[in-house]
Coordinates of C-alpha atoms and ligand atoms in Angstrom, one line a residue:
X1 CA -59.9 -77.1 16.6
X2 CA -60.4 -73.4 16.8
X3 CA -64.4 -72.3 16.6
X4 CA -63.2 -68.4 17.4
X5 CA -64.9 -65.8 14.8
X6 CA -65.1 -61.9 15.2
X7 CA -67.7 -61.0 18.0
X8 CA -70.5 -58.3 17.7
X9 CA -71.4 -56.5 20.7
X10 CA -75.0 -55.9 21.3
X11 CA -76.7 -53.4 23.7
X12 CA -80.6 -53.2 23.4
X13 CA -82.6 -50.5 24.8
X14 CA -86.1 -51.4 26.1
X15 CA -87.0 -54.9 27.1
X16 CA -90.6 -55.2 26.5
X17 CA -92.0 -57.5 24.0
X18 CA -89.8 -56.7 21.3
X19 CA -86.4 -56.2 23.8
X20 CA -87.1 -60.4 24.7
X21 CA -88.0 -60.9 20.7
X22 CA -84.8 -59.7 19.4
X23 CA -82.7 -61.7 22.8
X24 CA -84.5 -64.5 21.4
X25 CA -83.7 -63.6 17.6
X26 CA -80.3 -63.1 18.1
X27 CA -79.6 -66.5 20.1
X28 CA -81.3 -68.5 17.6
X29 CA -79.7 -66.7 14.9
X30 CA -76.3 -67.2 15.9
X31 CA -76.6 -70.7 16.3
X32 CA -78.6 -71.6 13.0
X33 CA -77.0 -69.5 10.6
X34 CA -73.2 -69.3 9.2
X35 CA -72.4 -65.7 10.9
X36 CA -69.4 -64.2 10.5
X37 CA -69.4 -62.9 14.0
X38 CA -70.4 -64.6 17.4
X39 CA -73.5 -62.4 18.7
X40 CA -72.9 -61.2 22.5
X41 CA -75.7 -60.2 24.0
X42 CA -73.8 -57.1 26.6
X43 CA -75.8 -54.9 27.6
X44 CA -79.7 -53.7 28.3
X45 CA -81.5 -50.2 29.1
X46 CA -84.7 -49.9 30.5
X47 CA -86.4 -47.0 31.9
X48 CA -85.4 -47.2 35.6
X49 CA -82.7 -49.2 36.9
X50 CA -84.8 -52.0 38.7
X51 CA -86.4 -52.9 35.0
X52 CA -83.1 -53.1 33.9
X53 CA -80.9 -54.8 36.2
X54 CA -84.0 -57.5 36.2
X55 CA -84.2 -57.5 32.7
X56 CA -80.3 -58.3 32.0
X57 CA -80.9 -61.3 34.4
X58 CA -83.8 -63.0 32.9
X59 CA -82.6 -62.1 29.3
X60 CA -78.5 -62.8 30.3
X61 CA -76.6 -59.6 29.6
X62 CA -73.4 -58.8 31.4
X63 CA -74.9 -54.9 32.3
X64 CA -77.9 -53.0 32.6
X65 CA -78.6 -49.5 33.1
X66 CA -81.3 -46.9 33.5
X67 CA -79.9 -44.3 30.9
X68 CA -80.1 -45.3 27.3
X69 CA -77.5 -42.7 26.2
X70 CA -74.9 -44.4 28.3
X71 CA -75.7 -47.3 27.0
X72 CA -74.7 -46.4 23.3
X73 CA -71.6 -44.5 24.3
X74 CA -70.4 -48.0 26.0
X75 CA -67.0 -48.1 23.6
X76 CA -67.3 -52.3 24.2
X77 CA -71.1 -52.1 21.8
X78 CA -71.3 -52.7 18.5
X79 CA -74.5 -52.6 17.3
X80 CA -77.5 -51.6 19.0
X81 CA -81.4 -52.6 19.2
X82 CA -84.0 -50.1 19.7
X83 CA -87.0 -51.7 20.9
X84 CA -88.1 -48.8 23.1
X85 CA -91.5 -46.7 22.0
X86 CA -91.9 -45.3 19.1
X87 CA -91.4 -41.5 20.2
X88 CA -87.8 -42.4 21.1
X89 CA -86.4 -44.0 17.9
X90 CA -84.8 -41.0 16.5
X91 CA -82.6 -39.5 19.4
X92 CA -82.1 -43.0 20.2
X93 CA -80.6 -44.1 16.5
X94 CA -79.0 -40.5 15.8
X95 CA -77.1 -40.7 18.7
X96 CA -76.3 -44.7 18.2
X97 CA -75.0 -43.6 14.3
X98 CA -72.9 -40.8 15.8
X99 CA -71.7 -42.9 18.0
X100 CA -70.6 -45.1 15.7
X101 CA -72.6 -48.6 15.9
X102 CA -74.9 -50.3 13.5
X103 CA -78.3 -49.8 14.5
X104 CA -81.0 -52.3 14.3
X105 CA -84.2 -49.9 15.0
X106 CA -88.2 -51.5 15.3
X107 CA -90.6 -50.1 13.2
X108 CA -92.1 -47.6 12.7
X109 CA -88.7 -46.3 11.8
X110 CA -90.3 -43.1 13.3
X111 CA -93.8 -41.7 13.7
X112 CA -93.3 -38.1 11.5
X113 CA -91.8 -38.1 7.8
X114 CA -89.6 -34.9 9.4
X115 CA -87.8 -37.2 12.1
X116 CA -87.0 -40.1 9.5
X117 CA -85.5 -37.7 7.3
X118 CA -83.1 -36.7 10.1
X119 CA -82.7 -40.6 10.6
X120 CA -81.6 -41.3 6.9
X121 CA -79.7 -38.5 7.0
X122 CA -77.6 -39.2 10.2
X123 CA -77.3 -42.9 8.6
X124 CA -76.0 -41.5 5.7
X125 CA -73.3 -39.5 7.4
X126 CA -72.2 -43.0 9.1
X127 CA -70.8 -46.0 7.6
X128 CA -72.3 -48.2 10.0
X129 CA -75.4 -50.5 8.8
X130 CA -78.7 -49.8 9.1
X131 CA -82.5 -52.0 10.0
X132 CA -85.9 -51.5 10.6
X133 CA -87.9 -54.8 12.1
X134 CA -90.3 -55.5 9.7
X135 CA -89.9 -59.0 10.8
X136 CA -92.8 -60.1 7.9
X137 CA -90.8 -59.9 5.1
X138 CA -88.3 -62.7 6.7
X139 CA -90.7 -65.1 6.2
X140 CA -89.7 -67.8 3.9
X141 CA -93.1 -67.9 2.2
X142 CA -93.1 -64.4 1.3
X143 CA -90.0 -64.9 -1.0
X144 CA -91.8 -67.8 -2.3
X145 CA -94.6 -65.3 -3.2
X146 CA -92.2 -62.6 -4.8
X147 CA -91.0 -65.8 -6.9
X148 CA -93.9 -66.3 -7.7
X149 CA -95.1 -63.3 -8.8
X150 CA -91.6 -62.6 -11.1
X151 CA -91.7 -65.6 -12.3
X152 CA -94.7 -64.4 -14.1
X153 CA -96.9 -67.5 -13.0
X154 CA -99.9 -65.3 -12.0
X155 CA -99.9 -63.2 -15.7
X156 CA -100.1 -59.8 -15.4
X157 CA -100.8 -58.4 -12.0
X158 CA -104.1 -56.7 -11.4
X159 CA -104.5 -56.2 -7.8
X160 CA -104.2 -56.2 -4.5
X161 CA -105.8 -56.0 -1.0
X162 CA -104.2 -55.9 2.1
X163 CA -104.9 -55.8 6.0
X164 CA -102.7 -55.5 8.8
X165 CA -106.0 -56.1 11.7
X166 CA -105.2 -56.6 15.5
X167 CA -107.8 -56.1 18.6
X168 CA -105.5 -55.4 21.3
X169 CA -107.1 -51.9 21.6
X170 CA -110.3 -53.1 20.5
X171 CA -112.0 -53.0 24.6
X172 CA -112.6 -49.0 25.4
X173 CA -111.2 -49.7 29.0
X174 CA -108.4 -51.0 27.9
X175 CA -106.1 -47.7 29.2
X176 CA -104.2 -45.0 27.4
X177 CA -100.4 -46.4 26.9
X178 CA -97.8 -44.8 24.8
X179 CA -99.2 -46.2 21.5
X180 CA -101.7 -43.5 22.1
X181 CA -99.3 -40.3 22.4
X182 CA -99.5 -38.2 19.3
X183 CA -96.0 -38.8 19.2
X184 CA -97.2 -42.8 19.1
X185 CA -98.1 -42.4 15.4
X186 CA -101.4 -44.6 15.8
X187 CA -102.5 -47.0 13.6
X188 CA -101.1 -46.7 10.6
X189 CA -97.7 -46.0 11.3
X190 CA -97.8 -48.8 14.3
X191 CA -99.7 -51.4 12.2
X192 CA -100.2 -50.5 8.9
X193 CA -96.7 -49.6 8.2
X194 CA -96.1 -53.6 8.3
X195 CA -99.0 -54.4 5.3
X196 CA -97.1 -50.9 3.0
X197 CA -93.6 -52.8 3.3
X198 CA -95.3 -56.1 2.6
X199 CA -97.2 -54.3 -0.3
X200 CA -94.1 -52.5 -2.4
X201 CA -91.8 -55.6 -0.7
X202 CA -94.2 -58.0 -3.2
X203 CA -95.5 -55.6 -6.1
X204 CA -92.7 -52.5 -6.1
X205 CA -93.7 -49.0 -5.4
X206 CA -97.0 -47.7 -4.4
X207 CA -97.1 -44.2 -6.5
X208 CA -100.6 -42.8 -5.1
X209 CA -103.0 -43.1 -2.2
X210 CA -106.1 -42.1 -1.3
X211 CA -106.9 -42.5 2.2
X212 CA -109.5 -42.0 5.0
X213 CA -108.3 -42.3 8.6
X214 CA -110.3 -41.9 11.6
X215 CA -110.2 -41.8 15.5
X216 CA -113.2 -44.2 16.9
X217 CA -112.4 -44.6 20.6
X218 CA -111.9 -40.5 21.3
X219 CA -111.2 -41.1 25.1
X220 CA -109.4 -43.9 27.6
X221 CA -108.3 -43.8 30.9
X222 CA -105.1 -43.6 32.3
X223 CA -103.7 -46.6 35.0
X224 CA -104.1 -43.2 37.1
X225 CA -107.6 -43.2 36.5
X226 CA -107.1 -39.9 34.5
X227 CA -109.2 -38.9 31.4
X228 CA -107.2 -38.2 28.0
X229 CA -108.5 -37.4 24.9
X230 CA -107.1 -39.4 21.8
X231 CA -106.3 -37.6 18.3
X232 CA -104.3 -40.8 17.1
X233 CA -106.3 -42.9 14.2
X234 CA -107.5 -46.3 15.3
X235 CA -108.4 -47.3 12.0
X236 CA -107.0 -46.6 8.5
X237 CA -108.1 -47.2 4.9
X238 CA -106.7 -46.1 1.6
X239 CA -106.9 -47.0 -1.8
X240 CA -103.6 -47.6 -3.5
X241 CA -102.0 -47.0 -6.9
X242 CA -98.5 -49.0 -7.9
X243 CA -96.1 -47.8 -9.9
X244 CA -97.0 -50.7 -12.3
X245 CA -100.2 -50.0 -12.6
X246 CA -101.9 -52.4 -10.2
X247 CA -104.7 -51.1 -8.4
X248 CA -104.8 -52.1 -4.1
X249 CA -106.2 -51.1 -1.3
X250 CA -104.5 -51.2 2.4
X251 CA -106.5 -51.1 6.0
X252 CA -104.6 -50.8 9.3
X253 CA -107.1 -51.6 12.1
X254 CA -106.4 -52.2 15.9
X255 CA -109.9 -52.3 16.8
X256 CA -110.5 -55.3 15.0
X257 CA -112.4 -57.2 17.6
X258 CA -111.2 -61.3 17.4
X259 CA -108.3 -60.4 15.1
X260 CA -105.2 -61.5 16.9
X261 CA -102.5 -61.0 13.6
X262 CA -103.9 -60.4 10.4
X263 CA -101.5 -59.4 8.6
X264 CA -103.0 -60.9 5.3
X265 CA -103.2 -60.2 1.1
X266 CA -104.7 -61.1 -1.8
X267 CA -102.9 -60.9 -5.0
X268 CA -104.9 -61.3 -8.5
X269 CA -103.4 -61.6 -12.1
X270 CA -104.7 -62.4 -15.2
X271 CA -103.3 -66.0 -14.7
X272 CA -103.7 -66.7 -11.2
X273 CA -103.8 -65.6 -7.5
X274 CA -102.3 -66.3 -4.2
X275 CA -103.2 -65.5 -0.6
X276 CA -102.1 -65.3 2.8
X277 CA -102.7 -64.8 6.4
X278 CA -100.3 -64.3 9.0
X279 CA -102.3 -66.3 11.3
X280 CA -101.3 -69.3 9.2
X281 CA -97.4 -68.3 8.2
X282 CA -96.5 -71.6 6.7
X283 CA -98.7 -71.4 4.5
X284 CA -99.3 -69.5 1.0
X285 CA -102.7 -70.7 -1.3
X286 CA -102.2 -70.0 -5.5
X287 CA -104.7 -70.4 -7.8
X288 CA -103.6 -71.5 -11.4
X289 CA -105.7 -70.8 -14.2
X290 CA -103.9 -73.5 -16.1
X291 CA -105.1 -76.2 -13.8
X292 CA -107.3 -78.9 -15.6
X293 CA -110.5 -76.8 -15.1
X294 CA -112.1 -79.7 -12.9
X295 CA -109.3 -79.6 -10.1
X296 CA -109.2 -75.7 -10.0
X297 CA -108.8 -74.2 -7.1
X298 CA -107.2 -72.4 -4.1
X299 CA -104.0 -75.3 -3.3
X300 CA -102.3 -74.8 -0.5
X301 CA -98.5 -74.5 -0.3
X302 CA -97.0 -75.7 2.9
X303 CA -93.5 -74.4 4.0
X304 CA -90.5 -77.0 4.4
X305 CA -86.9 -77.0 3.3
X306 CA -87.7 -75.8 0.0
X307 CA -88.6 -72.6 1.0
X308 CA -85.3 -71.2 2.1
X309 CA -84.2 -70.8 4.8
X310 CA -86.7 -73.0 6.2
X311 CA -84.4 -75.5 6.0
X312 CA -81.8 -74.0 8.6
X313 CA -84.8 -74.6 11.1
X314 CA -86.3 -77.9 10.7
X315 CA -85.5 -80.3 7.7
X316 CA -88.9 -81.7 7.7
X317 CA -92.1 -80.1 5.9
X318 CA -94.9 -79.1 7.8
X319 CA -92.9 -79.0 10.9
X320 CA -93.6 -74.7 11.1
X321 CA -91.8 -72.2 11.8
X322 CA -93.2 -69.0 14.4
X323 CA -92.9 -65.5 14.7
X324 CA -89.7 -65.3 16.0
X325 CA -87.9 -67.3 13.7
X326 CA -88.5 -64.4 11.2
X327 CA -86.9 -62.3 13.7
X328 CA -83.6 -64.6 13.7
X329 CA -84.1 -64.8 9.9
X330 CA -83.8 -60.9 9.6
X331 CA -81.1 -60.6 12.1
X332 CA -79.1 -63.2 10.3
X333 CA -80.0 -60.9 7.4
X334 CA -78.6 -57.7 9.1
X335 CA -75.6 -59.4 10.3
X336 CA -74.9 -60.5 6.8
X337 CA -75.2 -56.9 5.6
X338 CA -73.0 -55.8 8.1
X339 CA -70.3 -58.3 6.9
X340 CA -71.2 -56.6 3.5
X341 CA -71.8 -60.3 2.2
X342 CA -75.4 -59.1 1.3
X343 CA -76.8 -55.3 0.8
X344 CA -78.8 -54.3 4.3
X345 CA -82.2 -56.1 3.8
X346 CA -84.5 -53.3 4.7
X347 CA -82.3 -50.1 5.6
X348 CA -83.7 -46.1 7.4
X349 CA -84.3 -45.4 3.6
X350 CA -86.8 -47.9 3.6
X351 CA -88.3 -47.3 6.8
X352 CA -88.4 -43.7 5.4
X353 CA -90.1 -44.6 2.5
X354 CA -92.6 -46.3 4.5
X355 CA -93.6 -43.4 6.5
X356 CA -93.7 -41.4 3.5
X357 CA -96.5 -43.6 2.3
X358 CA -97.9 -43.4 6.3
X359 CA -97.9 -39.3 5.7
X360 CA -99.3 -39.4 2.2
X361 CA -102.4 -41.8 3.2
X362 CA -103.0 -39.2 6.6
X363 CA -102.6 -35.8 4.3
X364 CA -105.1 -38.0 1.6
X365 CA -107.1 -38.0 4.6
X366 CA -107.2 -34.3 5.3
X367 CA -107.3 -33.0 2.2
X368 CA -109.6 -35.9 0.9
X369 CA -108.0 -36.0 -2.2
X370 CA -105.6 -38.3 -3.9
X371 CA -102.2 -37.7 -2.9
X372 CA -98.9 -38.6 -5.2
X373 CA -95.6 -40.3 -2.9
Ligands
LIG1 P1 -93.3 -52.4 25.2 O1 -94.1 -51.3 25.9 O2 -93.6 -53.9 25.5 O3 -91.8 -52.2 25.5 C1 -91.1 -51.0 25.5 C2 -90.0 -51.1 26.5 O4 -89.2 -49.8 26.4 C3 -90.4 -51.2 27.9 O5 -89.6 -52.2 28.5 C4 -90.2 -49.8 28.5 O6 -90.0 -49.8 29.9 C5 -88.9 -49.4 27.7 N1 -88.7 -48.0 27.7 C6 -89.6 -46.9 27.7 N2 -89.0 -45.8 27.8 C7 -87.6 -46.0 27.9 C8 -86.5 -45.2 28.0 N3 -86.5 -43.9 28.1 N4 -85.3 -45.9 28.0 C9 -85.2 -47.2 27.9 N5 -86.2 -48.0 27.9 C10 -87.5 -47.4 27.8 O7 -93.4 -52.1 23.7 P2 -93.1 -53.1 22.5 O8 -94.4 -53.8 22.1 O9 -92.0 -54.0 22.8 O10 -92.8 -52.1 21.3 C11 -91.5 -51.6 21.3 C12 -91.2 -51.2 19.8 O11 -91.3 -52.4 19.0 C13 -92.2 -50.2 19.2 O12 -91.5 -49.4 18.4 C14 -93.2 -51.0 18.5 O13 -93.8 -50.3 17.4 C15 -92.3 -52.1 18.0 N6 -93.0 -53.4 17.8 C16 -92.7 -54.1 16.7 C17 -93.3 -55.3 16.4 C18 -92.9 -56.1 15.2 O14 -93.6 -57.1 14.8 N7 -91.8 -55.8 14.6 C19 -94.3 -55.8 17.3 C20 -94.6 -55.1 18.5 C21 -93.9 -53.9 18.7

């Protein structure tokens, strides 16, 4: 019997946290989803040779090198993650696009609104297929939510709060890394751009913000021992307007001292309300107003097979899935797109929109006014 499909080439540049997350998305995904191509994990770039060439041995590519460009102008590559920092995303994808491979690009899709435009242009020019990792939206309980919500079980929507709170720069020794380049994009754009996607991905455009953020921690260190100055916001907090008329409120927070991933909301209709906290991703609480009044309350649903695709991990309930299971969920989604079996998931002009919201909530800020998107 023959097994053979297509392959898809992949070259990833950077192999940090997210470089290993999407080695290990992109191995599960090929074995527990139908692909229409066999993902081959080729080659790797890091930022000197030594990171790289160690980096394509633990992680199992073929090649490494020190020079990201060559890396995309490899004619073997199909498709190509960017998992480097922030600051590097657009030259990185532009010249990935022009190149002509599918780019598969971590958020934020960029840290200004002027270098995403250039990115949804240059993806625009190309007909390769196009994704930003907003990893949150794979998870299986968050379509159960947006089913949820259209299936009109919760009446008409009212609000919404939600917090994307971390505390991994929440010590003031902790030293000055790339996140903190005004080319980093800070807070919001690093954090908060995950709780804007989750916001419209559940309850559709946000039309207006008004926003306040602010840099706490104006000073850190370098591994040098060198004194920089910050300008980046730590912490970020706006008041949100939907298209729909539902009134929210967003905070991105990385000082957020004992918050390891919250990456939580609150939604309240006139029927019901659900809840969740990514600290707990299998599970989603709903409130039903039409529960027999002396059993209301907050019941908690669990994930299992029901809650596709769940079931392509694990056929029993309970069992859990992690975070990187939603990065093999939104590969497999990507891959599908690129197979034009299903449109891209969560293309640049997504990612774009995103930051538009990231640069409406900083010139709120500013200006101190409300600001339309
Ligand atoms: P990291 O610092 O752990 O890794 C970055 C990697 O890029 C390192 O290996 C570094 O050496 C490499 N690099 C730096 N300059 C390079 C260059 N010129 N050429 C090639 N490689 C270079 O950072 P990270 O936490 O993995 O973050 C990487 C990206 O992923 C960022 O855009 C970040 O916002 C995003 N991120 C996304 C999530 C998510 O949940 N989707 C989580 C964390 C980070």
């Amino acid at each position: 019997m023959n097994f053979s499909k297509p392959t898809l080439n992949i070259g990833v540049v950077g192999s940090g946290f997210m470089g290993k997350t999407h080695v290990y998305g992109y191995a599960i995904a090929d074995r527990v989803f139908d692909l229409p191509y066999k993902l081959n994990l080729i080659s790797i770039a890091d930022i000197n040779s030594k990171a790289a060439n160690s980096a394509a041995k633990k992680l199992g590519f073929q090649k490494s090198t020190a020079d990201w460009m060559s890396l995309i102008h490899d004619p073997e590559l199909d498709l190509i993650s960017i998992t480097a920092p922030n600051s590097l995303h657009k030259d990185i994808s532009i010249a990935a696009l022009e190149a002509n491979k599918h780019v598969y690009c971590e958020k934020p899709l960029a840290p200004t609104l002027e270098e995403t435009q250039e990115m949804v242009k240059a993806s625009r020019r190309s007909n390769k297929k196009t994704q930003v990792g907003f990893n949150y939206l794979s998870n299986p309980m968050f379509y159960t939510a947006k089913e949820i919500i259209a299936n009109g079980d919760l009446g008409e929507i009212i609000s919404f709060r939600g917090i994307h709170a971390e505390d991994y720069m929440s010590d003031p020794r902790s030293p000055y890394t790339w996140r903190h380049e005004p080319v980093g994009g800070g807070v919001l754009a690093d954090l908060g751009s995950h709780i804007l996607a989750t916001a419209e991905f559940l309850l559709g455009p946000i039309k207006e913000v008004m926003g306040e953020s602010i840099t706490v921690i104006k000073k850190r260190k370098t591994t040098n021992n060198k004194t920089k100055n910050i300008k980046i916001d730590d912490i970020s907090r706006s008041f949100v307007r939907f298209k729909s008329g539902v009134s929210g409120s967003i905070e991105a927070n990385w000082l957020a001292t004992g918050c390891k991933m919250k990456h939580d909301f609150e939604i309240y209709g006139t029927k019901g309300a659900i809840r969740f906290s990514q600290e707990r991703l299998n599970e989603l609480y709903l409130f039903s107003l039409s529960d027999k009044k002396n059993i209301q309350g907050f019941r908690k649903i669990e994930a299992g097979p029901a809650n596709k695709p769940y079931d392509r991990f694990c056929v029993a309930p309970g069992h859990q899935l992690g975070f990187n299971e939603l990065k093999a969920i939104e590969i497999s989604n990507f891959i599908k797109s690129i197979n034009n079996e299903i449109p891209e998931p969560f293309n640049f002009a997504s990612g774009h929109r995103i930051q538009k919201l990231v640069d409406g909530i900083h010139r709120s800020s500013k200006e101190k006014r409300w600001v339309m998107i």
